[in-house]
XYZ file of C-alpha atoms in Angstrom:
548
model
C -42.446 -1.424 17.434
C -38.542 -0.763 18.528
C -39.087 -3.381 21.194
C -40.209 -6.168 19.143
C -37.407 -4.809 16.166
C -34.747 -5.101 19.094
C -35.926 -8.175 19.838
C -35.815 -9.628 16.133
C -32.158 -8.192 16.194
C -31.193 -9.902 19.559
C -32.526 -13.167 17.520
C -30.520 -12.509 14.607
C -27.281 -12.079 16.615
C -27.489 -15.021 18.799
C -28.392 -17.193 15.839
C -25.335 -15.858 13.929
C -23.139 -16.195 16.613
C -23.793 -19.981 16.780
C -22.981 -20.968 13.030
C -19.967 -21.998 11.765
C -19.929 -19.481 9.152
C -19.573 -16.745 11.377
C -16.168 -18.087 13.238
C -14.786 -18.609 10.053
C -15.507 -15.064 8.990
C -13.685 -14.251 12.159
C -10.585 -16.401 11.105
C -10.254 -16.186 7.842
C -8.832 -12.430 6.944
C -6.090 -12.801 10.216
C -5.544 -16.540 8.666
C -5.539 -15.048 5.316
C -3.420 -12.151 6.258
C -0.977 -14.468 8.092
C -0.644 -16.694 4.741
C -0.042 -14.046 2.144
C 2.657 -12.363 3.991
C 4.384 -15.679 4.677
C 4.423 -16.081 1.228
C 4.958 -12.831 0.492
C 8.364 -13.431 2.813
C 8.937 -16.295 0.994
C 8.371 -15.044 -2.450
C 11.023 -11.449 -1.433
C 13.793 -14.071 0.167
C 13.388 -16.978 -2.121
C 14.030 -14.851 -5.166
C 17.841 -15.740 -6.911
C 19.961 -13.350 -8.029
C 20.212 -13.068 -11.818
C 23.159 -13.832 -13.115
C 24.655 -12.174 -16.275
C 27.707 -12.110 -17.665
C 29.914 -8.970 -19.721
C 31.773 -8.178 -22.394
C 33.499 -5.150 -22.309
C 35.090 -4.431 -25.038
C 36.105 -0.804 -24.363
C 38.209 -2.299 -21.520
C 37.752 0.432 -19.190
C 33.254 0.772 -18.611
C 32.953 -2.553 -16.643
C 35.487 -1.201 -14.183
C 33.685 2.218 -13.872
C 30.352 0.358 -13.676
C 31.522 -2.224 -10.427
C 32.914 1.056 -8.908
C 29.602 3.069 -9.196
C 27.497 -0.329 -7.916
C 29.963 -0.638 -4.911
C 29.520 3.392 -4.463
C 25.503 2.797 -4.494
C 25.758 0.070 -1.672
C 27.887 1.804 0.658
C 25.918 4.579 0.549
C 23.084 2.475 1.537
C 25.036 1.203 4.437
C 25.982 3.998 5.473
C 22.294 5.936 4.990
C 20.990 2.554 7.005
C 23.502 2.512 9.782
C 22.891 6.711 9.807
C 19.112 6.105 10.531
C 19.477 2.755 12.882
C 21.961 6.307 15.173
C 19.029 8.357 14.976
C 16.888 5.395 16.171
C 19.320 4.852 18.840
C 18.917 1.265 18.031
C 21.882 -0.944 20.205
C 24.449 -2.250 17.577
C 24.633 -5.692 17.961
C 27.858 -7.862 18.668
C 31.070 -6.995 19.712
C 31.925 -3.958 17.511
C 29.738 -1.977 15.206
C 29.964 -2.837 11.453
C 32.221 -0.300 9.623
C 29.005 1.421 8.103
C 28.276 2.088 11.729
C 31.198 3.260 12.846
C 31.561 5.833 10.057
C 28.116 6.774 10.651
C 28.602 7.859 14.337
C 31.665 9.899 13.744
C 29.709 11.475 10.393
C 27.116 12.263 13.390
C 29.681 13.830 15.413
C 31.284 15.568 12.910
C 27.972 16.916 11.558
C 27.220 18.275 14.767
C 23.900 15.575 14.956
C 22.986 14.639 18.688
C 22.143 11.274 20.056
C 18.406 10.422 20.251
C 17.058 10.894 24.059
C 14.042 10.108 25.690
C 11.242 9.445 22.836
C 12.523 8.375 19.924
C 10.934 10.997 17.138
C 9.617 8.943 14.375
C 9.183 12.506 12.469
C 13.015 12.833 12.451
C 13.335 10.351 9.888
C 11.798 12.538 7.340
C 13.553 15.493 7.309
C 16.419 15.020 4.627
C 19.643 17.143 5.463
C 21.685 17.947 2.068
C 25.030 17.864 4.318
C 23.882 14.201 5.668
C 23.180 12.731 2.104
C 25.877 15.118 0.670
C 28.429 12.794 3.261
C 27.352 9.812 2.929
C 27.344 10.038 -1.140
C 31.068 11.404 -0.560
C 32.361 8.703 1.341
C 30.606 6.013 -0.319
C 32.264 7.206 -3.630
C 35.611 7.572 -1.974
C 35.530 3.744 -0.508
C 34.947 2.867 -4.443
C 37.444 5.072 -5.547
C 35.605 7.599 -7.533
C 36.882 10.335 -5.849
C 39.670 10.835 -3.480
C 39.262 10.688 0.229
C 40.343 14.318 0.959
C 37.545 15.401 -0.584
C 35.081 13.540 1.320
C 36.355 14.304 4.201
C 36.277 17.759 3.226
C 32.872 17.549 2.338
C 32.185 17.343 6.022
C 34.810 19.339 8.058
C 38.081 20.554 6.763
C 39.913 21.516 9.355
C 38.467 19.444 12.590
C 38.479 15.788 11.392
C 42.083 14.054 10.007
C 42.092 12.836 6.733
C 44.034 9.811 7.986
C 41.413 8.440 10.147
C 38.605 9.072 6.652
C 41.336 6.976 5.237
C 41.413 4.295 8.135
C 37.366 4.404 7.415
C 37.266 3.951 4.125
C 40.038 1.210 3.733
C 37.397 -0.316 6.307
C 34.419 -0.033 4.294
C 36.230 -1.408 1.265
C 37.324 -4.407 2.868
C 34.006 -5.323 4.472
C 32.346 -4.879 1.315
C 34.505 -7.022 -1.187
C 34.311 -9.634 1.882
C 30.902 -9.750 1.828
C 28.451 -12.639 0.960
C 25.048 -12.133 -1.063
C 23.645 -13.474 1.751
C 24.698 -11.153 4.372
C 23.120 -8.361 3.209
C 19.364 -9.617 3.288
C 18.092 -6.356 5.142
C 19.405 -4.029 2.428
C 18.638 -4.015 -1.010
C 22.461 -4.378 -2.332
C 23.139 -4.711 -6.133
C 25.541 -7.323 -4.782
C 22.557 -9.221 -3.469
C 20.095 -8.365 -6.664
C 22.325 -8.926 -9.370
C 25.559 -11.368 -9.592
C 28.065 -10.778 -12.547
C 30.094 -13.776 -13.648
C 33.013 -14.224 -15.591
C 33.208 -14.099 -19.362
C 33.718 -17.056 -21.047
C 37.312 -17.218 -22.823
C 37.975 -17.271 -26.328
C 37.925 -14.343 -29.441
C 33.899 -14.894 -29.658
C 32.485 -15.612 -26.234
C 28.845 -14.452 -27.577
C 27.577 -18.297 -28.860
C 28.865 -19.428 -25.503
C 26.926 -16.956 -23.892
C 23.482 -17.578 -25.733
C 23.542 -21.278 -24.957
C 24.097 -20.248 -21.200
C 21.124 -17.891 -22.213
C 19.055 -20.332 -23.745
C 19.787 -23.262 -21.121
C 18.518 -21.336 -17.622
C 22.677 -21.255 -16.700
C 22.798 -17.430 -17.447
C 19.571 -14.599 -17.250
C 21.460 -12.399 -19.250
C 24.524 -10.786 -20.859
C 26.022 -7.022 -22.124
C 27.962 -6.140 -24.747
C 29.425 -2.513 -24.256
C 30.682 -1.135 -27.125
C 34.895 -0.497 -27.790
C 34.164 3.573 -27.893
C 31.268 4.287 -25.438
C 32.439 8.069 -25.338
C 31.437 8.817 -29.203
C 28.050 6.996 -28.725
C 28.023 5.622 -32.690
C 27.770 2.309 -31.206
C 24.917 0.680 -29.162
C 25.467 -1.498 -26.000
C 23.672 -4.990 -26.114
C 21.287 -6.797 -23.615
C 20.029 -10.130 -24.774
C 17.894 -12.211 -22.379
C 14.941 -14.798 -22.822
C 12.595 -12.898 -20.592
C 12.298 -9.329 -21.294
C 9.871 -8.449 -18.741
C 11.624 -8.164 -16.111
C 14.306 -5.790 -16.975
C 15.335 -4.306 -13.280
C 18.779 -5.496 -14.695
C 18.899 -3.660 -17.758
C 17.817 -0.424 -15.898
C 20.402 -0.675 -13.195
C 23.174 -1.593 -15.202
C 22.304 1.204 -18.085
C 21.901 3.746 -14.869
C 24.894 2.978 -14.090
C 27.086 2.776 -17.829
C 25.862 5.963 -18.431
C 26.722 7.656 -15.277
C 30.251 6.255 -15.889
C 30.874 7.418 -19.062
C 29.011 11.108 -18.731
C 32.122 11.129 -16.093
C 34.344 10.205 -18.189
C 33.305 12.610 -20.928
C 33.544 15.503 -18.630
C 37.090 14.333 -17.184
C 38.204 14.177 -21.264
C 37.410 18.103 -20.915
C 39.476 18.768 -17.834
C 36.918 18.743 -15.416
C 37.828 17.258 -12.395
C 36.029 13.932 -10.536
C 34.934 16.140 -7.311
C 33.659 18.693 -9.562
C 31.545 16.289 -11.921
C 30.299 14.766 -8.839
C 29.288 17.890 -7.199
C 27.893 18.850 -10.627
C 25.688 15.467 -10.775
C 24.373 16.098 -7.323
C 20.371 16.366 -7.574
C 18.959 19.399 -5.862
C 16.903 18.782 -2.787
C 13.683 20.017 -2.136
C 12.060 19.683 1.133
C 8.642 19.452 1.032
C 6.028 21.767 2.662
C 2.677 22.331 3.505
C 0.224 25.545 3.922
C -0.888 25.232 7.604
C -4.042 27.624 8.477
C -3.681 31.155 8.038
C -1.140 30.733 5.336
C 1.475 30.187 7.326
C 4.049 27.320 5.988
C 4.772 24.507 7.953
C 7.254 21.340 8.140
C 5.658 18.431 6.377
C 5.191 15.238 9.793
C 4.615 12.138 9.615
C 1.089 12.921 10.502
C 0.391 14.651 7.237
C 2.141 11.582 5.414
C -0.444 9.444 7.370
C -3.170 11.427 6.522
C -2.553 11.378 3.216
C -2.302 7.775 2.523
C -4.183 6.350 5.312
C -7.862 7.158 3.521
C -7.284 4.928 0.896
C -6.633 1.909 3.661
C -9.675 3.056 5.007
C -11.826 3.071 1.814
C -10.682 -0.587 1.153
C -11.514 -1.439 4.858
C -14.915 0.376 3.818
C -16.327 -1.644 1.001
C -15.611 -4.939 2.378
C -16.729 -3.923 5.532
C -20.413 -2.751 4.059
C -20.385 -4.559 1.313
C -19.205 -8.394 3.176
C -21.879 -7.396 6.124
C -24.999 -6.598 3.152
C -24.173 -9.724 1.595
C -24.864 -11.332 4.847
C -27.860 -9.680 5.443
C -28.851 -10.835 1.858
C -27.677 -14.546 2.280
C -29.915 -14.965 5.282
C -32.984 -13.254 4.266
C -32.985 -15.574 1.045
C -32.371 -18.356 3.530
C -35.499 -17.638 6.194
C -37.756 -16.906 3.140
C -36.709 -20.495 1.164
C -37.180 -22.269 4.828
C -40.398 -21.028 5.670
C -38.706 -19.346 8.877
C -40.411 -15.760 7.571
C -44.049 -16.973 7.908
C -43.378 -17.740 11.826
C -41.585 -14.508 12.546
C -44.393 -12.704 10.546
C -47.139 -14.541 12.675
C -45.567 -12.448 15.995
C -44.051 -9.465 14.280
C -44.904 -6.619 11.560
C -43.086 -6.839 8.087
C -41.196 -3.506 9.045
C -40.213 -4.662 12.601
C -38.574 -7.781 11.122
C -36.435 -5.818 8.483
C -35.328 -3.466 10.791
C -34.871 -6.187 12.974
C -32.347 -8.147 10.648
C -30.668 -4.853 9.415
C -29.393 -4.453 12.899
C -28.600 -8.006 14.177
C -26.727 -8.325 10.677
C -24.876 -5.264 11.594
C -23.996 -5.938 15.066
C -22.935 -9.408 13.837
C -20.337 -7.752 10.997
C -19.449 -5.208 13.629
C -18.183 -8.094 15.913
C -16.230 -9.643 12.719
C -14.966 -6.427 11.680
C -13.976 -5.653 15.382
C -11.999 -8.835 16.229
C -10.244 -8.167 12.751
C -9.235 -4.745 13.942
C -8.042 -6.864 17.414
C -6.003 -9.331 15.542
C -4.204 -6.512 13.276
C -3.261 -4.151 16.713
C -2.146 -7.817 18.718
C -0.268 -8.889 15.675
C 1.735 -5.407 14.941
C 2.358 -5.400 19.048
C 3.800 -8.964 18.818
C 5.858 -8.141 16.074
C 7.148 -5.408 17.319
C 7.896 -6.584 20.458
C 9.611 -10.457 19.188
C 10.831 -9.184 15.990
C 11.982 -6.078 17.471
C 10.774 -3.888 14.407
C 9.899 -0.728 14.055
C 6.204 0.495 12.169
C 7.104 2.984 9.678
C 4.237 4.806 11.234
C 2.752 5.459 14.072
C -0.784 3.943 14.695
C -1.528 6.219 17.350
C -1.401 9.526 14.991
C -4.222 7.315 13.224
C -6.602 6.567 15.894
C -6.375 10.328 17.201
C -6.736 11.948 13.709
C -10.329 13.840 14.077
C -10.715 13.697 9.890
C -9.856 9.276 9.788
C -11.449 7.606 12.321
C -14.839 9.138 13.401
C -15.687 9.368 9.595
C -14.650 6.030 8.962
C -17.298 4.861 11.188
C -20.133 7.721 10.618
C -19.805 6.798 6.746
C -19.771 3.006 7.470
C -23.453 3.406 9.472
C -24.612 5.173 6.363
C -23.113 3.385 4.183
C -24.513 -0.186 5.719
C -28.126 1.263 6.619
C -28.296 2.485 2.467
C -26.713 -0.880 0.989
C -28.312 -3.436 3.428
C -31.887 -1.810 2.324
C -31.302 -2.595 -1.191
C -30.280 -6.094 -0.415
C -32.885 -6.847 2.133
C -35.230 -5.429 -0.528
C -33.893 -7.831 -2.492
C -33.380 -10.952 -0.566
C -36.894 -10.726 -0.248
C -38.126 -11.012 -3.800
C -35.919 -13.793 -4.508
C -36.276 -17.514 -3.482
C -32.299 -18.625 -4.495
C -29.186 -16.680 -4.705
C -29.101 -17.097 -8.033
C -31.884 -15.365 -9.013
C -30.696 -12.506 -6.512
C -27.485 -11.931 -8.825
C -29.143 -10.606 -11.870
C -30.574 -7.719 -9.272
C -26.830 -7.343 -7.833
C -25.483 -6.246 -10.620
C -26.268 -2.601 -10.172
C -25.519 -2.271 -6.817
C -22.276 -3.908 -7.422
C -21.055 -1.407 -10.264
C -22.353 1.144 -8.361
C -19.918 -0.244 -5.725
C -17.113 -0.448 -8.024
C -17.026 3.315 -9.374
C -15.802 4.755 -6.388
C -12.798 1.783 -6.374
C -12.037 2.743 -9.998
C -11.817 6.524 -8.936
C -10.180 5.800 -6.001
C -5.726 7.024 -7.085
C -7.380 10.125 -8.935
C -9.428 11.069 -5.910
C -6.596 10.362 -3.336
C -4.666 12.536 -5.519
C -6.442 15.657 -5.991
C -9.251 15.117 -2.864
C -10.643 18.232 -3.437
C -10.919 18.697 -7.459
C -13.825 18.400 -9.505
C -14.276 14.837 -9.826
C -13.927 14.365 -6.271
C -16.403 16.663 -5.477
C -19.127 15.725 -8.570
C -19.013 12.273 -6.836
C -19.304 13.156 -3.497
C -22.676 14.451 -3.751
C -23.902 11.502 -5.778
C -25.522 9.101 -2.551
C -24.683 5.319 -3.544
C -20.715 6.963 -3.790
C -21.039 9.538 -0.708
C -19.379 7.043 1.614
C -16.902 5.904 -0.129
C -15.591 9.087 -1.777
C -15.761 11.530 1.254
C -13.826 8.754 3.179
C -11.284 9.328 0.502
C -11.553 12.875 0.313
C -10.136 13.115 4.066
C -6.981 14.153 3.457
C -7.992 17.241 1.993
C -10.044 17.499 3.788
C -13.203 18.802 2.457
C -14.968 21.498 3.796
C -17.409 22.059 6.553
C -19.752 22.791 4.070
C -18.996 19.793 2.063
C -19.239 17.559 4.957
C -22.583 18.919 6.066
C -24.566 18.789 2.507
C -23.145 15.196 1.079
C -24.443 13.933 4.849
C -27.573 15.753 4.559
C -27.659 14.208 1.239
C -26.883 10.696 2.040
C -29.360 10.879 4.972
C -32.079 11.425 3.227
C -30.839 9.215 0.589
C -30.813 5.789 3.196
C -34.330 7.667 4.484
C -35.763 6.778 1.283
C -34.274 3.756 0.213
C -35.386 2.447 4.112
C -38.696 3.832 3.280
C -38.969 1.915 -0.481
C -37.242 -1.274 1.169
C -40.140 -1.662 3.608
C -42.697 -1.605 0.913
C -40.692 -4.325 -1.174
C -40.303 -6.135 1.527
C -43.721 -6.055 3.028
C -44.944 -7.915 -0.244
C -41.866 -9.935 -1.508
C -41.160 -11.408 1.728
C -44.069 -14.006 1.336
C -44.365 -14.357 -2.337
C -42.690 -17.425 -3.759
C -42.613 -19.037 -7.562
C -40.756 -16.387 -9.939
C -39.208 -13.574 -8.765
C -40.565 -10.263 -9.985
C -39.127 -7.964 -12.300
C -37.430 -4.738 -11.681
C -40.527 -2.757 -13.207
C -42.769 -5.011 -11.105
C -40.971 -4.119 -8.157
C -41.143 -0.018 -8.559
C -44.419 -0.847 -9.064
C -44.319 -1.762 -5.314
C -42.709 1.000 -3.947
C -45.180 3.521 -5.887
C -48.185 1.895 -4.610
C -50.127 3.196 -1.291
C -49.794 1.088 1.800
C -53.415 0.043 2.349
C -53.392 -1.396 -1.309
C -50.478 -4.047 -0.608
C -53.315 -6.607 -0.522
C -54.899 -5.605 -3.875
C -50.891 -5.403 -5.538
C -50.476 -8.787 -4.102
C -53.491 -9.812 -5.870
C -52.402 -8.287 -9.301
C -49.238 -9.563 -9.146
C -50.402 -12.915 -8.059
């Protein structure tokens, strides 16, 4: 019997492998993939700034407000060119930029080394207050919030000058007021995002302003009020389209961070010490290694946290793309008459395992050349493009909790969905009559998606674990439930489960398909078919009959 099932499998891949439909399965997600980030690209750099216009008429907020937007740029130069150090990436032209020139003596003054040897991806995650704590200073001291003594105090006061912070800053200030929107493409600059310009003249610029509004000229305009301090006046933002209001949010963030300064300095507190007073407390996270024992969060445990819910997406259109195959050509061998030749050499059981296994080696071929393309196309990148993966791929492939499940729960998986459809496919004469019986085993399908954030969440709470012992979900869930990860015990009874679950859905798929496989006209009904599976083997003849 497993010689002549082999055999029917060999068949099934060969025959697969010459149709068209299987080379365009093989193209189309790295073709797809290729296309949407294209446009994707297209979509992030083909974006305008929105324009909007103010009227301030307290006559001091707008200034605070361009002063806090330069402040939150710099710093992201400077955080950018800090990280580009630790990568020891090569600055490019003649001189380094002023962000990284101020970031390598912030390095040296902060008593950070140079990168050597292996560049530690891991390095990148650990936040150091004094870093961020410097880099907030300075940026703030290029805009003129605070004065440059204090950021330079911030990081050594007595070994650095505060004439060459001065030098640094008069640098930075320069650079930035010089530069174009379009220079700043790799960083996500306000001055790139947003573009303020001017007010139109005159006592009321505000009809002047709505026709811009109303025309496309202008997204939107502010009106800040003439006594922000005392709050009895509201700000305005008028704009056609009020669903997208990243404006509104980043200039609000930054009116009120402006004038919460100002209310303090009206008290007699100083600029350094509201700024040191608005700096957010850090907390670096942690996780409880085994024995208790507290350990440095890695960029391992980031990967394993995230990386199951690739994997479960990977999952259902791996099984769920390869059953519909399976499906597609059994309905297609039955409508052609092909079944009645194959049955005149081999058993009904022989031929369904037979197809479950040449379908599966044909998907595992697709779904291998897919994994091909991705690994070619990051290393290409990477290598013309000269980028860096936020992650290493390696950390993935040698996790023991990601990969062998991934493919343990994908056999499972495929042996307990393709029964169902092969039971299926061979009760029905069309597709279309196949979709009524579908929809079950595509909602069953779907719960796990719908449950997929709350699982990936809390891996290991009770909804997690209710569904992990439910069969049709087993697969999908524990795949989830990885970066927990779930218990030995867990593992071992939602298996054991699961086995015995595709045991018996193998074992009610052969008796459907032993009788549906050469029945044509209309398709039986779902009570029709347990019939089926309840009745003995030897009496297939006399069901046949009854049905008939």
């Amino acid at each position: 019997m497993a010689n002549k099932a082999l055999l029917v499998a060999r068949r099934e891949y060969l025959e697969n492998l010459r149709t068209r439909t299987f080379w365009l399965s093989i193209v189309a997600v790295p073709v797809f993939i290729v296309i949407t980030g294209f446009i994707s690209f297209l979509a992030a750099t083909s974006t305008s700034a929105r324009t909007y216009a103010v009227v301030d008429r307290s006559g001091w907020l707008l200034g605070e407000i361009d002063r806090q937007a330069m402040a939150d740029d710099l710093e992201l130069a400077l955080t950018s060119a800090f990280s580009d150090w630790r990568l020891g990436r090569k600055v490019t032209g003649d001189a380094p930029t002023p962000p990284a020139a101020l970031a390598q003596e912030l390095a040296g003054a902060l008593g950070v080394e140079a990168p050597k040897g292996k560049i530690d991806l891991t390095a990148l995650t650990r936040r150091d207050e004094r870093h961020e704590r410097a880099l907030r200073s300075f940026a703030e001291a290029t805009a003129g919030l605070i004065p440059v003594e204090e950021a330079a105090a911030v990081v050594a006061p007595s070994s650095v000058p505060g004439a060459r912070w001065q030098e640094h800053t008069a640098a930075l200030r320069d650079w930035y007021q010089q530069l174009e929107p379009k220079g700043v493409e790799a960083l996500a600059f306000a001055k790139k995002r947003f573009l303020r310009v001017p007010t139109p003249e005159g006592a009321d610029p505000l009809p002047e302003l709505n026709r811009r509004v109303d025309s496309g000229e202008l997204f939107a305009y502010f009106v800040l009020p003439a006594d922000p301090l005392e709050g009895r006046e509201s700000a305005t933002y008028a704009s056609k389209n009020l669903t997208d209001d990243d404006l509104k949010r980043w200039l609000a963030r930054l009116a009120d961070d402006a004038v919460r300064t100002k209310r303090l300095n009206a008290k007699g507190i100083e600029s350094g010490v509201v700024a040191w007073a608005n700096t957010p407390l850090h907390f670096a996270g942690q996780k409880i290694g085994a024995g208790g024992a507290a350990e440095e969060v890695r960029s391992e445990d980031l990967i394993r946290q995230w990386a199951p819910v690739v994997l479960v997406y990977l999952l259902v259109i791996a099984i769920f793309s390869i059953s519909q195959m399976l499906l597609t050509n059994t309905i297609e061998e039955k409508a052609s008459r092909v079944m009645e030749v194959l049955l005149s050499s081999v058993s009904a059981v022989e031929l369904m395992a037979g197809k479950i296994l040449g379908i599966a080696a044909t998907g595992l071929t697709v779904v291998g050349t897919w994994v091909v393309f991705l690994i070619g196309g990051v290393a290409v990148l990477t290598q013309v493009v000269g980028a860096t993966l936020p992650i290493d791929l390696g950390q993935v492939v040698s996790d023991p909790y990601l990969l062998p499940s991934f493919v343990g729960y994908f056999v499972l998986g495929y042996l307990f969905y393709a029964a169902l459809l092969v039971a299926i496919g061979s009760v029905c004469n069309t597709l279309k009559e196949a979709q009524n019986l579908m929809l079950p085993i595509t909602l069953a399908i779907m719960v796990p998606m719908a449950t997929m954030i709350p699982v990936s969440r809390d891996p290991n709470g009770t909804l997690a674990k209710v569904l992990s012992y439910i069969p049709p979900f087993t697969p999908f869930v524990m795949m989830n439930r990885a970066a927990g990860p779930p218990t030995w015990v867990e593992y071992l009874v939602t298996t054991a489960l699961l086995l015995a679950a595709v045991a018996a859905t193998l074992w009610a798929a052969a008796k459907v398909f032993r009788i549906g496989v050469l029945m044509t006209g209309k398709p039986p009904s779902v009570i029709e078919i347990l019939r089926w599976v309840k009745a003995p083997v030897g009496r297939v003849e006399a069901v046949r009959e009854v049905e008939g």
